Coordinates of C-alpha atoms in Angstrom, one line a residue:
Chain A
M1440 CA 16.1 -52.6 -43.4
M1441 CA 15.9 -49.5 -41.3
A1442 CA 18.0 -49.7 -37.9
P1443 CA 16.1 -48.7 -35.2
E1444 CA 16.3 -45.5 -34.2
A1445 CA 18.1 -44.3 -30.8
P1446 CA 16.1 -43.2 -28.1
P1447 CA 16.6 -39.8 -27.4
P1448 CA 19.0 -39.5 -24.4
R1449 CA 17.1 -39.3 -21.3
V1450 CA 17.7 -35.9 -19.6
R1451 CA 17.2 -36.2 -16.1
D1452 CA 15.2 -32.8 -14.8
P1453 CA 14.7 -32.7 -10.9
Y1454 CA 12.5 -29.9 -11.3
R1455 CA 9.8 -31.1 -13.2
F1456 CA 8.1 -32.0 -10.1
W1457 CA 8.8 -28.7 -8.3
R1458 CA 7.7 -26.9 -11.9
A1459 CA 4.2 -28.6 -11.7
A1460 CA 3.6 -27.8 -8.2
L1461 CA 4.0 -24.2 -8.6
L1462 CA 1.8 -24.0 -11.7
G1463 CA -0.7 -25.5 -9.5
Y1464 CA -0.1 -22.9 -6.4
A1465 CA -0.1 -20.4 -9.0
G1466 CA -3.5 -21.4 -10.1
I1467 CA -4.5 -22.0 -6.6
F1468 CA -3.6 -18.6 -5.3
F1469 CA -5.0 -16.9 -8.7
L1470 CA -8.4 -17.9 -7.6
F1471 CA -7.7 -17.0 -3.9
L1472 CA -7.1 -12.9 -5.3
Y1473 CA -10.0 -13.2 -7.8
L1474 CA -12.7 -15.4 -6.4
P1475 CA -14.1 -12.5 -3.9
L1476 CA -13.8 -10.1 -6.6
I1477 CA -15.6 -12.6 -8.9
V1478 CA -18.2 -13.3 -6.0
I1479 CA -18.9 -9.4 -5.7
V1480 CA -19.5 -8.9 -9.4
V1481 CA -22.2 -11.2 -9.6
L1482 CA -24.1 -10.1 -6.3
S1483 CA -24.0 -6.8 -7.8
F1484 CA -26.8 -7.8 -10.2
N1485 CA -28.7 -10.2 -7.5
D1486 CA -32.3 -9.1 -7.5
S1487 CA -32.6 -9.4 -3.7
D1488 CA -32.5 -6.7 -0.8
A1489 CA -30.3 -8.6 1.0
T1490 CA -26.3 -8.9 0.3
G1491 CA -25.9 -12.3 -0.2
F1492 CA -26.6 -15.4 -1.8
P1493 CA -29.0 -17.3 -3.3
M1494 CA -29.3 -15.4 -6.4
R1495 CA -32.9 -14.0 -6.9
G1496 CA -32.8 -13.1 -10.3
L1497 CA -30.5 -10.5 -12.3
T1498 CA -30.9 -6.8 -12.1
L1499 CA -29.1 -3.5 -12.9
K1500 CA -31.5 -1.6 -10.7
W1501 CA -28.3 -1.4 -8.1
Y1502 CA -26.2 0.2 -10.5
T1503 CA -28.9 2.7 -11.7
R1504 CA -28.8 3.7 -7.8
V1505 CA -25.2 3.8 -7.5
L1506 CA -24.8 6.0 -10.6
T1507 CA -28.0 8.3 -9.9
T1508 CA -28.4 8.9 -6.1
P1509 CA -27.3 12.6 -5.3
D1510 CA -24.5 11.2 -2.4
M1511 CA -23.2 8.7 -4.6
L1512 CA -22.3 11.6 -7.4
A1513 CA -21.5 14.1 -5.1
A1514 CA -18.7 11.8 -3.5
F1515 CA -17.5 10.4 -6.7
A1516 CA -17.0 14.1 -8.0
N1517 CA -15.3 14.8 -4.5
S1518 CA -12.9 11.8 -4.8
A1519 CA -11.9 12.4 -8.4
S1520 CA -11.8 16.4 -8.3
V1521 CA -9.5 15.9 -4.9
G1522 CA -7.6 13.3 -6.3
A1523 CA -6.8 15.3 -9.4
V1524 CA -5.4 18.3 -7.2
A1525 CA -3.5 16.0 -4.7
A1526 CA -2.1 14.1 -7.8
I1527 CA -0.8 17.7 -9.4
L1528 CA 0.1 19.0 -6.2
S1529 CA 2.2 16.1 -4.8
T1530 CA 3.6 15.2 -8.6
G1531 CA 4.6 19.0 -8.7
L1532 CA 6.3 19.0 -5.1
A1533 CA 7.9 15.6 -6.2
L1534 CA 9.4 17.0 -9.5
L1535 CA 11.3 19.6 -7.7
L1536 CA 12.4 17.5 -5.1
G1537 CA 13.6 15.1 -8.0
L1538 CA 15.3 18.2 -9.5
G1539 CA 16.9 19.5 -6.5
F1540 CA 18.2 16.1 -5.8
R1541 CA 20.1 15.9 -8.9
H1542 CA 22.7 18.4 -7.0
E1543 CA 25.4 17.2 -4.5
L1544 CA 24.5 18.5 -1.6
R1545 CA 24.9 18.1 1.8
G1546 CA 22.0 17.1 4.2
K1547 CA 20.3 15.1 1.2
S1548 CA 20.1 12.2 3.4
A1549 CA 17.9 14.3 6.5
V1550 CA 15.7 15.3 3.4
L1551 CA 15.3 12.0 2.1
N1552 CA 14.4 10.6 5.6
L1553 CA 11.5 13.5 5.9
I1554 CA 10.2 12.2 2.4
I1555 CA 10.0 8.9 3.4
M1556 CA 8.6 9.5 7.1
P1557 CA 5.0 9.5 5.8
I1558 CA 5.0 6.6 4.7
L1559 CA 6.5 4.7 7.6
L1560 CA 4.0 6.5 9.6
P1561 CA 1.0 4.0 10.7
G1562 CA -1.9 5.3 8.1
I1563 CA -4.3 5.6 11.3
V1564 CA -2.0 8.0 13.3
G1565 CA -1.3 10.0 9.6
G1566 CA -5.0 10.9 9.8
I1567 CA -5.2 11.5 13.6
V1568 CA -2.9 13.6 13.8
L1569 CA -3.9 15.8 11.4
L1570 CA -7.2 15.9 13.1
V1571 CA -5.5 16.9 16.3
F1572 CA -3.7 19.3 14.6
F1573 CA -6.2 21.3 12.5
G1574 CA -8.8 20.6 15.2
Y1575 CA -6.6 23.0 17.8
L1576 CA -5.6 25.3 14.9
G1577 CA -9.6 25.6 15.0
L1578 CA -9.5 25.0 11.0
R1579 CA -12.4 23.1 10.4
S1580 CA -12.6 19.7 8.5
E1581 CA -13.1 19.9 4.9
L1582 CA -12.9 18.8 1.4
W1583 CA -10.3 21.3 0.5
T1584 CA -8.3 21.8 3.6
T1585 CA -7.7 19.2 5.7
V1586 CA -8.8 16.2 3.4
L1587 CA -6.6 17.6 0.7
V1588 CA -3.1 18.1 2.7
A1589 CA -3.7 14.6 4.5
H1590 CA -3.9 13.2 0.8
V1591 CA -0.7 15.2 -0.7
N1592 CA 0.9 13.7 2.9
Y1593 CA 0.3 10.1 1.8
V1594 CA 0.9 10.5 -1.6
L1595 CA 4.1 12.8 -2.1
P1596 CA 6.4 10.4 -0.7
F1597 CA 5.1 7.8 -3.4
A1598 CA 5.0 10.3 -5.7
F1599 CA 8.5 11.1 -4.9
L1600 CA 9.9 7.4 -5.1
T1601 CA 7.9 6.6 -8.4
L1602 CA 9.5 10.0 -10.3
Y1603 CA 13.4 9.7 -8.8
P1604 CA 14.3 7.2 -10.8
R1605 CA 12.9 8.4 -13.6
L1606 CA 14.5 11.4 -13.8
H1607 CA 17.8 10.5 -13.0
R1608 CA 17.8 7.7 -16.0
F1609 CA 17.4 9.7 -18.9
D1610 CA 20.6 10.7 -20.9
R1611 CA 22.0 14.2 -19.2
S1612 CA 24.5 14.8 -22.7
L1613 CA 21.4 16.7 -24.0
E1614 CA 21.4 18.9 -21.1
E1615 CA 24.7 19.7 -20.9
A1616 CA 25.0 20.1 -24.5
A1617 CA 22.6 22.7 -24.2
M1618 CA 24.1 24.3 -21.7
D1619 CA 27.2 25.0 -23.3
L1620 CA 25.5 26.5 -25.5
G1621 CA 24.5 29.2 -23.3
A1622 CA 20.9 28.4 -22.8
R1623 CA 19.1 29.6 -19.6
P1624 CA 18.2 27.0 -17.0
W1625 CA 14.4 27.8 -17.8
A1626 CA 14.8 26.9 -21.0
I1627 CA 16.8 24.0 -20.7
F1628 CA 14.0 22.6 -18.7
R1629 CA 11.3 24.0 -20.6
H1630 CA 12.6 22.4 -23.8
I1631 CA 14.8 19.2 -22.6
V1632 CA 14.3 18.0 -19.5
W1633 CA 10.4 18.5 -19.4
P1634 CA 9.8 16.8 -22.7
L1635 CA 12.2 13.7 -21.4
V1636 CA 10.5 13.6 -18.5
R1637 CA 7.2 14.2 -19.1
P1638 CA 6.0 10.3 -19.9
G1639 CA 7.1 9.4 -16.5
V1640 CA 5.7 12.8 -14.7
I1641 CA 2.2 11.6 -16.2
A1642 CA 2.4 8.2 -15.3
T1643 CA 3.6 9.1 -11.7
A1644 CA 0.4 11.5 -11.6
M1645 CA -2.1 9.1 -12.9
F1646 CA -0.5 6.7 -10.0
A1647 CA -0.5 9.1 -7.5
F1648 CA -4.3 10.1 -8.6
T1649 CA -5.5 6.3 -7.6
L1650 CA -3.4 6.5 -4.3
S1651 CA -5.5 9.2 -3.4
F1652 CA -8.8 8.1 -4.9
D1653 CA -8.3 5.1 -3.0
E1654 CA -7.6 6.9 0.4
F1655 CA -9.5 6.1 3.3
I1656 CA -7.8 5.6 6.7
R1657 CA -6.2 9.2 6.9
T1658 CA -9.1 10.4 5.0
V1659 CA -11.8 9.1 7.5
F1660 CA -10.7 11.2 10.6
V1661 CA -10.5 14.7 8.6
T1662 CA -13.8 14.5 6.2
G1663 CA -16.1 16.7 7.2
Y1664 CA -19.9 16.6 5.7
E1665 CA -17.9 16.3 2.3
R1666 CA -17.4 12.5 1.5
T1667 CA -14.9 10.9 -0.4
I1668 CA -15.8 7.6 -1.9
P1669 CA -13.9 5.4 0.1
V1670 CA -15.6 6.8 3.2
L1671 CA -19.1 6.8 2.0
F1672 CA -18.5 3.3 0.8
W1673 CA -17.1 2.4 4.9
L1674 CA -20.4 4.8 6.1
L1675 CA -22.6 2.2 4.3
I1676 CA -20.7 -0.6 5.5
V1677 CA -21.0 0.1 8.9
D1678 CA -24.3 2.2 9.3
E1679 CA -26.9 0.2 7.3
I1680 CA -27.5 -3.0 5.0
A1681 CA -27.1 -1.1 1.7
P1682 CA -28.1 -3.9 -0.8
H1683 CA -26.4 -1.4 -3.7
L1684 CA -22.7 -1.9 -2.0
P1685 CA -21.6 -4.9 -4.5
A1686 CA -22.5 -2.7 -7.3
M1687 CA -20.5 0.5 -5.9
A1688 CA -17.5 -1.9 -5.2
V1689 CA -17.8 -2.7 -9.1
V1690 CA -17.8 0.6 -9.5
I1691 CA -15.0 1.8 -7.3
I1692 CA -13.2 -1.4 -8.7
L1693 CA -13.8 -0.6 -12.3
V1694 CA -12.2 2.9 -12.0
S1695 CA -9.4 2.3 -9.8
T1696 CA -8.1 -1.0 -12.2
A1697 CA -8.7 1.5 -15.1
V1698 CA -6.6 4.4 -13.9
S1699 CA -4.3 2.1 -12.5
L1700 CA -3.7 0.0 -15.8
A1701 CA -3.1 3.5 -17.8
A1702 CA -0.9 4.4 -15.6
F1703 CA 0.8 1.2 -15.3
L1704 CA 1.3 1.6 -18.9
I1705 CA 2.0 4.7 -19.5
G1706 CA 5.1 4.3 -16.8
R1707 CA 6.4 1.1 -18.6
R1708 CA 6.6 3.0 -21.6
A1709 CA 8.1 6.0 -20.5
D1710 CA 10.7 3.8 -18.4
R1711 CA 11.5 1.9 -21.7
S1712 CA 12.3 4.9 -24.0
A1713 CA 14.3 6.5 -21.4
Chain B
M951 CA 26.3 8.7 3.3
T952 CA 26.6 8.5 -0.3
S953 CA 24.2 10.1 -2.3
P954 CA 21.1 8.1 -3.2
A955 CA 21.7 8.5 -7.0
S956 CA 25.9 7.0 -7.0
G957 CA 26.5 4.6 -9.6
K958 CA 23.1 4.8 -11.5
T959 CA 23.6 8.8 -12.4
P960 CA 25.7 8.8 -16.0
K961 CA 28.5 10.5 -15.3
P962 CA 28.0 14.5 -16.1
F963 CA 31.2 16.7 -17.1
P964 CA 33.3 18.3 -14.4
G965 CA 32.0 21.8 -13.9
V966 CA 28.4 21.3 -15.6
R967 CA 25.9 21.3 -13.0
P968 CA 21.9 20.3 -13.1
I969 CA 19.8 23.3 -13.7
G970 CA 18.1 25.4 -11.0
R971 CA 19.1 26.2 -7.6
P972 CA 19.0 23.2 -5.1
F973 CA 17.6 25.6 -1.9
W974 CA 14.6 26.7 -4.2
L975 CA 14.1 23.4 -5.6
L976 CA 14.0 21.9 -2.2
L977 CA 12.0 24.3 -0.4
P978 CA 8.4 23.5 -1.3
G979 CA 8.4 19.9 -1.0
V980 CA 10.2 20.2 2.5
A981 CA 8.2 23.0 3.6
W982 CA 4.7 20.8 3.1
L983 CA 6.8 17.9 5.1
L984 CA 7.9 20.3 8.0
V985 CA 4.5 21.7 8.4
F986 CA 1.9 18.9 7.6
G987 CA 3.9 16.0 8.2
L988 CA 6.6 16.7 10.7
A989 CA 4.8 19.8 12.9
P990 CA 1.3 17.9 13.8
I991 CA 3.4 14.6 14.9
L992 CA 5.3 16.8 17.1
F993 CA 2.2 18.9 18.3
M994 CA 0.3 15.2 18.8
G995 CA 3.5 14.4 21.2
A996 CA 2.7 17.2 23.3
V997 CA -0.9 16.5 23.6
S998 CA -0.5 13.1 24.5
F999 CA 0.7 14.9 28.1
W1000 CA -2.6 17.1 28.0
R1001 CA -5.5 16.1 30.0
S1002 CA -8.9 15.2 29.0
S1003 CA -12.2 15.5 30.9
I1004 CA -15.7 16.0 30.1
F1005 CA -15.0 19.6 30.0
G1006 CA -12.5 19.1 27.1
T1007 CA -8.8 18.5 26.4
T1008 CA -6.5 21.1 28.3
P1009 CA -2.8 21.5 28.1
D1010 CA -1.0 20.1 30.7
F1011 CA 2.6 18.2 31.1
Q1012 CA 1.5 15.1 33.0
F1013 CA 2.0 11.5 32.5
G1014 CA -1.4 10.0 33.2
N1015 CA -2.3 9.0 30.0
Y1016 CA 0.9 6.7 30.0
A1017 CA 0.5 6.1 33.3
R1018 CA -3.3 4.7 32.8
M1019 CA -1.6 2.9 29.4
I1020 CA 0.3 0.2 31.3
E1021 CA -1.4 0.0 34.7
E1022 CA -4.8 -1.2 32.8
P1023 CA -4.1 -4.2 31.6
L1024 CA -6.6 -4.0 28.7
Y1025 CA -4.1 -2.1 26.7
V1026 CA -1.0 -3.6 27.0
E1027 CA -2.5 -6.9 26.1
L1028 CA -4.1 -5.8 23.2
L1029 CA -0.8 -4.0 21.8
V1030 CA 0.5 -7.6 22.4
K1031 CA -2.0 -9.3 20.5
T1032 CA -1.6 -6.4 17.9
L1033 CA 1.8 -7.3 17.8
R1034 CA 1.3 -11.0 17.5
I1035 CA -1.6 -10.5 14.8
A1036 CA 0.9 -8.7 12.7
A1037 CA 3.8 -11.1 13.1
L1038 CA 2.0 -13.8 12.0
T1039 CA 0.5 -12.3 9.0
T1040 CA 3.7 -11.4 8.1
I1041 CA 4.9 -15.0 8.4
L1042 CA 1.8 -16.2 6.7
S1043 CA 2.1 -13.8 3.8
L1044 CA 5.8 -14.8 3.5
I1045 CA 5.1 -18.4 3.0
F1046 CA 1.9 -18.1 0.7
S1047 CA 4.1 -15.1 -1.1
Y1048 CA 7.2 -16.8 -1.8
P1049 CA 6.3 -19.5 -4.2
L1050 CA 4.3 -17.5 -6.1
A1051 CA 7.2 -14.7 -6.3
W1052 CA 9.3 -17.7 -7.9
F1053 CA 6.3 -18.7 -10.0
L1054 CA 6.4 -15.1 -11.3
A1055 CA 9.6 -14.7 -11.6
S1056 CA 10.5 -18.0 -13.4
R1057 CA 7.7 -17.3 -16.4
K1058 CA 8.9 -15.7 -19.9
G1059 CA 8.2 -13.3 -22.2
A1060 CA 4.7 -12.0 -22.5
W1061 CA 3.3 -14.7 -20.3
K1062 CA 5.2 -13.4 -17.6
A1063 CA 4.0 -10.2 -17.9
V1064 CA 0.1 -11.0 -17.9
C1065 CA 1.0 -12.9 -14.6
V1066 CA 2.6 -9.8 -13.1
V1067 CA -0.1 -7.3 -14.0
A1068 CA -2.9 -10.1 -12.8
V1069 CA -1.2 -10.3 -9.8
F1070 CA -1.0 -6.6 -9.4
V1071 CA -4.6 -5.5 -10.7
P1072 CA -6.3 -6.9 -7.3
F1073 CA -4.2 -4.7 -5.1
W1074 CA -5.2 -1.6 -7.2
I1075 CA -8.2 -1.7 -5.3
S1076 CA -9.0 0.2 -2.5
Y1077 CA -8.6 -2.4 0.6
V1078 CA -11.9 -1.2 2.2
V1079 CA -13.3 -2.8 -1.1
R1080 CA -11.3 -6.0 -0.7
T1081 CA -12.1 -6.0 2.6
F1082 CA -15.8 -5.9 2.2
V1083 CA -15.6 -8.6 -0.4
W1084 CA -15.0 -11.4 2.3
L1085 CA -18.4 -10.1 4.2
P1086 CA -20.7 -12.0 1.4
I1087 CA -18.3 -14.7 1.1
L1088 CA -17.8 -15.8 4.9
G1089 CA -21.3 -14.2 6.0
R1090 CA -24.9 -15.8 7.0
N1091 CA -26.0 -15.6 3.2
G1092 CA -22.3 -16.0 2.2
L1093 CA -21.4 -18.1 -0.5
I1094 CA -19.8 -20.9 1.6
N1095 CA -22.6 -20.9 3.8
Q1096 CA -25.5 -21.2 1.1
T1097 CA -23.3 -23.5 -1.0
L1098 CA -22.7 -25.9 2.1
M1099 CA -26.3 -25.9 2.8
G1100 CA -27.4 -26.2 -0.7
L1101 CA -25.0 -29.5 -0.6
G1102 CA -27.0 -30.7 2.8
L1103 CA -23.7 -30.8 4.8
I1104 CA -25.0 -28.2 7.2
S1105 CA -28.7 -27.3 8.1
S1106 CA -27.9 -24.1 9.7
P1107 CA -25.5 -21.2 8.3
V1108 CA -22.5 -21.4 10.2
E1109 CA -21.4 -18.3 12.5
W1110 CA -17.4 -18.7 13.2
F1111 CA -16.0 -18.0 9.4
L1112 CA -16.7 -14.3 10.4
Y1113 CA -15.8 -12.2 13.5
N1114 CA -12.6 -13.7 14.8
E1115 CA -8.7 -13.6 14.9
G1116 CA -8.9 -15.8 11.8
T1117 CA -10.7 -13.6 10.0
V1118 CA -8.1 -10.8 10.4
Y1119 CA -5.4 -13.0 9.3
L1120 CA -7.6 -13.9 6.1
G1121 CA -8.4 -10.2 5.5
L1122 CA -4.5 -8.9 6.4
V1123 CA -3.0 -11.5 4.2
Y1124 CA -5.3 -11.0 1.4
V1125 CA -5.3 -7.2 1.6
Y1126 CA -1.4 -6.7 2.0
T1127 CA 0.4 -9.8 0.4
L1128 CA 1.1 -8.3 -2.5
F1129 CA 3.6 -6.1 -0.4
M1130 CA 5.4 -9.4 0.2
T1131 CA 5.4 -11.0 -3.2
L1132 CA 6.9 -7.9 -5.0
P1133 CA 10.2 -7.3 -3.3
I1134 CA 10.7 -11.2 -3.4
Y1135 CA 9.8 -11.1 -7.2
L1136 CA 12.1 -8.5 -7.9
A1137 CA 15.0 -10.1 -5.9
L1138 CA 14.3 -13.7 -7.5
E1139 CA 14.6 -12.0 -11.5
K1140 CA 17.7 -10.7 -10.3
I1141 CA 19.2 -14.3 -9.8
D1142 CA 21.1 -15.2 -12.4
P1143 CA 19.9 -18.7 -13.9
K1144 CA 22.9 -19.7 -14.7
L1145 CA 23.9 -20.2 -11.2
I1146 CA 20.9 -22.5 -10.3
E1147 CA 22.0 -24.4 -13.8
A1148 CA 25.3 -24.9 -12.3
A1149 CA 24.2 -26.0 -8.9
T1150 CA 22.0 -28.7 -10.5
D1151 CA 25.0 -29.8 -12.8
L1152 CA 26.9 -29.8 -9.8
G1153 CA 24.5 -32.4 -8.2
A1154 CA 22.7 -30.4 -6.2
R1155 CA 19.0 -31.8 -5.4
P1156 CA 16.2 -28.8 -5.6
W1157 CA 16.1 -28.2 -2.2
Q1158 CA 20.0 -27.5 -1.7
T1159 CA 19.5 -25.8 -4.5
F1160 CA 17.2 -23.7 -3.0
R1161 CA 18.4 -23.7 0.4
H1162 CA 21.9 -22.7 -0.8
V1163 CA 21.7 -20.0 -3.6
V1164 CA 18.1 -19.0 -3.8
L1165 CA 17.2 -18.3 -0.5
P1166 CA 20.3 -16.4 0.6
L1167 CA 20.6 -14.5 -3.0
S1168 CA 16.3 -13.2 -2.5
W1169 CA 17.0 -12.6 1.3
P1170 CA 16.9 -8.5 0.6
G1171 CA 13.7 -9.3 -0.9
V1172 CA 12.2 -11.2 2.0
L1173 CA 13.3 -8.4 4.4
S1174 CA 11.7 -5.7 2.5
G1175 CA 8.6 -7.5 2.4
S1176 CA 8.4 -8.3 6.0
I1177 CA 8.8 -5.1 7.0
M1178 CA 6.3 -3.5 4.8
V1179 CA 3.3 -6.2 5.5
F1180 CA 4.5 -5.8 9.2
L1181 CA 4.4 -1.9 9.1
L1182 CA 0.9 -2.2 7.4
A1183 CA -1.2 -4.9 9.5
V1184 CA 0.5 -3.4 13.0
S1185 CA -1.7 -0.2 12.3
A1186 CA -4.2 -2.2 11.3
Y1187 CA -7.8 -0.5 11.4
V1188 CA -10.5 -1.5 8.4
T1189 CA -9.8 -5.5 8.5
P1190 CA -10.2 -6.0 12.4
R1191 CA -13.1 -3.1 12.3
L1192 CA -15.4 -5.3 9.4
L1193 CA -13.9 -8.8 9.8
G1194 CA -12.7 -8.9 13.1
G1195 CA -15.9 -8.8 15.4
T1196 CA -14.9 -7.9 19.4
S1197 CA -12.6 -11.0 19.3
G1198 CA -10.4 -9.4 16.3
I1199 CA -10.3 -5.9 17.9
M1200 CA -6.6 -4.4 17.5
F1201 CA -4.4 -1.3 18.8
G1202 CA -5.8 0.6 15.7
N1203 CA -9.5 0.5 16.7
M1204 CA -8.6 1.6 19.9
I1205 CA -6.6 4.3 19.2
A1206 CA -9.5 5.4 16.9
N1207 CA -12.3 4.7 19.7
Q1208 CA -10.7 7.6 21.9
F1209 CA -11.2 9.8 18.6
L1210 CA -14.5 8.8 16.9
S1211 CA -16.7 8.0 19.9
N1212 CA -14.9 8.3 23.7
N1213 CA -13.9 12.1 22.8
N1214 CA -10.6 11.7 24.7
W1215 CA -7.9 13.5 22.4
A1216 CA -5.4 13.3 25.2
F1217 CA -5.3 9.6 25.8
G1218 CA -5.7 8.8 22.0
S1219 CA -2.4 10.8 21.2
A1220 CA -1.1 8.9 24.2
L1221 CA -1.9 5.5 22.2
S1222 CA -1.1 7.1 19.1
M1223 CA 2.5 8.0 20.2
T1224 CA 3.1 4.4 21.7
L1225 CA 2.3 3.3 18.1
V1226 CA 4.9 5.3 16.8
A1227 CA 7.1 4.7 19.7
V1228 CA 6.7 0.7 18.2
V1229 CA 6.9 1.2 14.7
A1230 CA 10.3 3.3 15.1
L1231 CA 11.4 0.5 17.6
F1232 CA 10.6 -2.1 15.0
L1233 CA 12.5 0.1 12.1
L1234 CA 15.6 0.6 14.3
V1235 CA 15.8 -3.1 15.2
V1236 CA 15.7 -4.4 11.7
G1237 CA 17.3 -1.5 10.5
R1238 CA 20.7 -3.2 11.5
W1239 CA 20.3 -5.7 8.9
V1240 CA 18.4 -4.0 5.9
G1241 CA 18.8 -0.1 5.3
I1242 CA 15.3 1.2 5.7
R1243 CA 15.2 3.3 2.7
E1244 CA 16.4 1.0 0.7
V1245 CA 13.1 -1.0 0.9
F1246 CA 11.4 1.8 -0.2
T1247 CA 13.7 3.3 -3.3
G1248 CA 13.9 -0.7 -4.1
G1249 CA 17.9 -0.7 -3.3
K1250 CA 18.0 1.7 -6.5
G1251 CA 17.7 4.8 -4.6

């Protein structure tokens, strides 16, 4: 004869309801985040001259148009090249600032305020101040002058804020040992500091690239005839009914997310190993 | 003022200084920020006192631009409306983001990493694209109208899904809510789970635990997120332009018009300086509760 098994003691979990509710809510939130993106992907294949529903068959022609129109290709080239240069410039400046910030010095607080100022400045004003400033200096709006400056202005604070903790976190003992052994500052940087911070610098530069690639509100005021991708996209939305807009949106989405994801993964790895 | 690095840096040996001369290391960045960051703002401040006419904008020192802004009710009303939209967007983002942040903070292991990245991904996409995506959802041929018509619930497309103040809220929350989610998530994650266990063991109901333990500890994240979202929303241009129609116009659109269509740079500069002043005033007020710079350095810097 078997003794009946005692039921396990009932543990009162007051959070069970809330956990379920939270899970449900998160599901709805993710739907809110992703449904519009899914819709745009579906529409990018719609064989219809009007953007929207109903679906009139599937086609790849909008992608062909996006990837072959000279305007589009020029804008992609502009965005990619100005993004790369802005990323290198702003990350370089941020790296120097970060190295400088390792020193104990007066006035650091004022410099930090100066660095953060471009983030606090409303984006639209950030574009207009350059339009007015360069306008009166007689400088024409061009990709490699006004747009580049606008992008570096915008990206520099973010580059500094992501790079600065990475410069501070690494172990200083190697550097100090090299110094004790009489290594010159440049040799210390070249052989010790740089190898340690390089993954963080690369992640920062890639992050900077994505910020520049997607920048719109400052660029739109100082772009001349050379358009970047977001500006061209904007002009297409505002000026005309362009059936290839969803396809263009998908291409932009793919580029932005791919580079951002790579930057995120590299950055995480760099932060872990540091 | 303590140095931003205090507490985090491993303490160097006395007398061993980091490499490089600080002056030369800081010079390029500071020079860039002074010439291309600060100088243009000061210059615009000067231009806001100039005079614009059909013959162009000429140097002057007069308060006509600011007087016009105060005298014509249109501008003050638009500024008030813009502040209202920014404030309500902030509150809506807080309400929608807080539970999500809690959801993220209470996941574990790989699942957590997946969820966090999944929240990030949409925000890696240009906000111009993310604003545009609502047009084919809410428009005449949009998903909602076509679905409702397909179901026979309506016979002709509903027009009011788009181009009003409500759509602006939807767009702004969609575009900026991560800036609320992220700092709250980071604050919640720092909370020691033992505190919540202890509260539960001591008989606190979930609501009491939230009210007296979780909420106070996440407060810095809430403040950081609110500051970010408010700043972004108050200077919005793209969302009201694409989704707001005429009734959803905001201050940023009025500024842009002075440069893109009216060609009144002096007045546009005055409007821009007003927006800068509003932002500065806001930061000054909230700066009493939270270090503004900590918002951007995540309390680490």
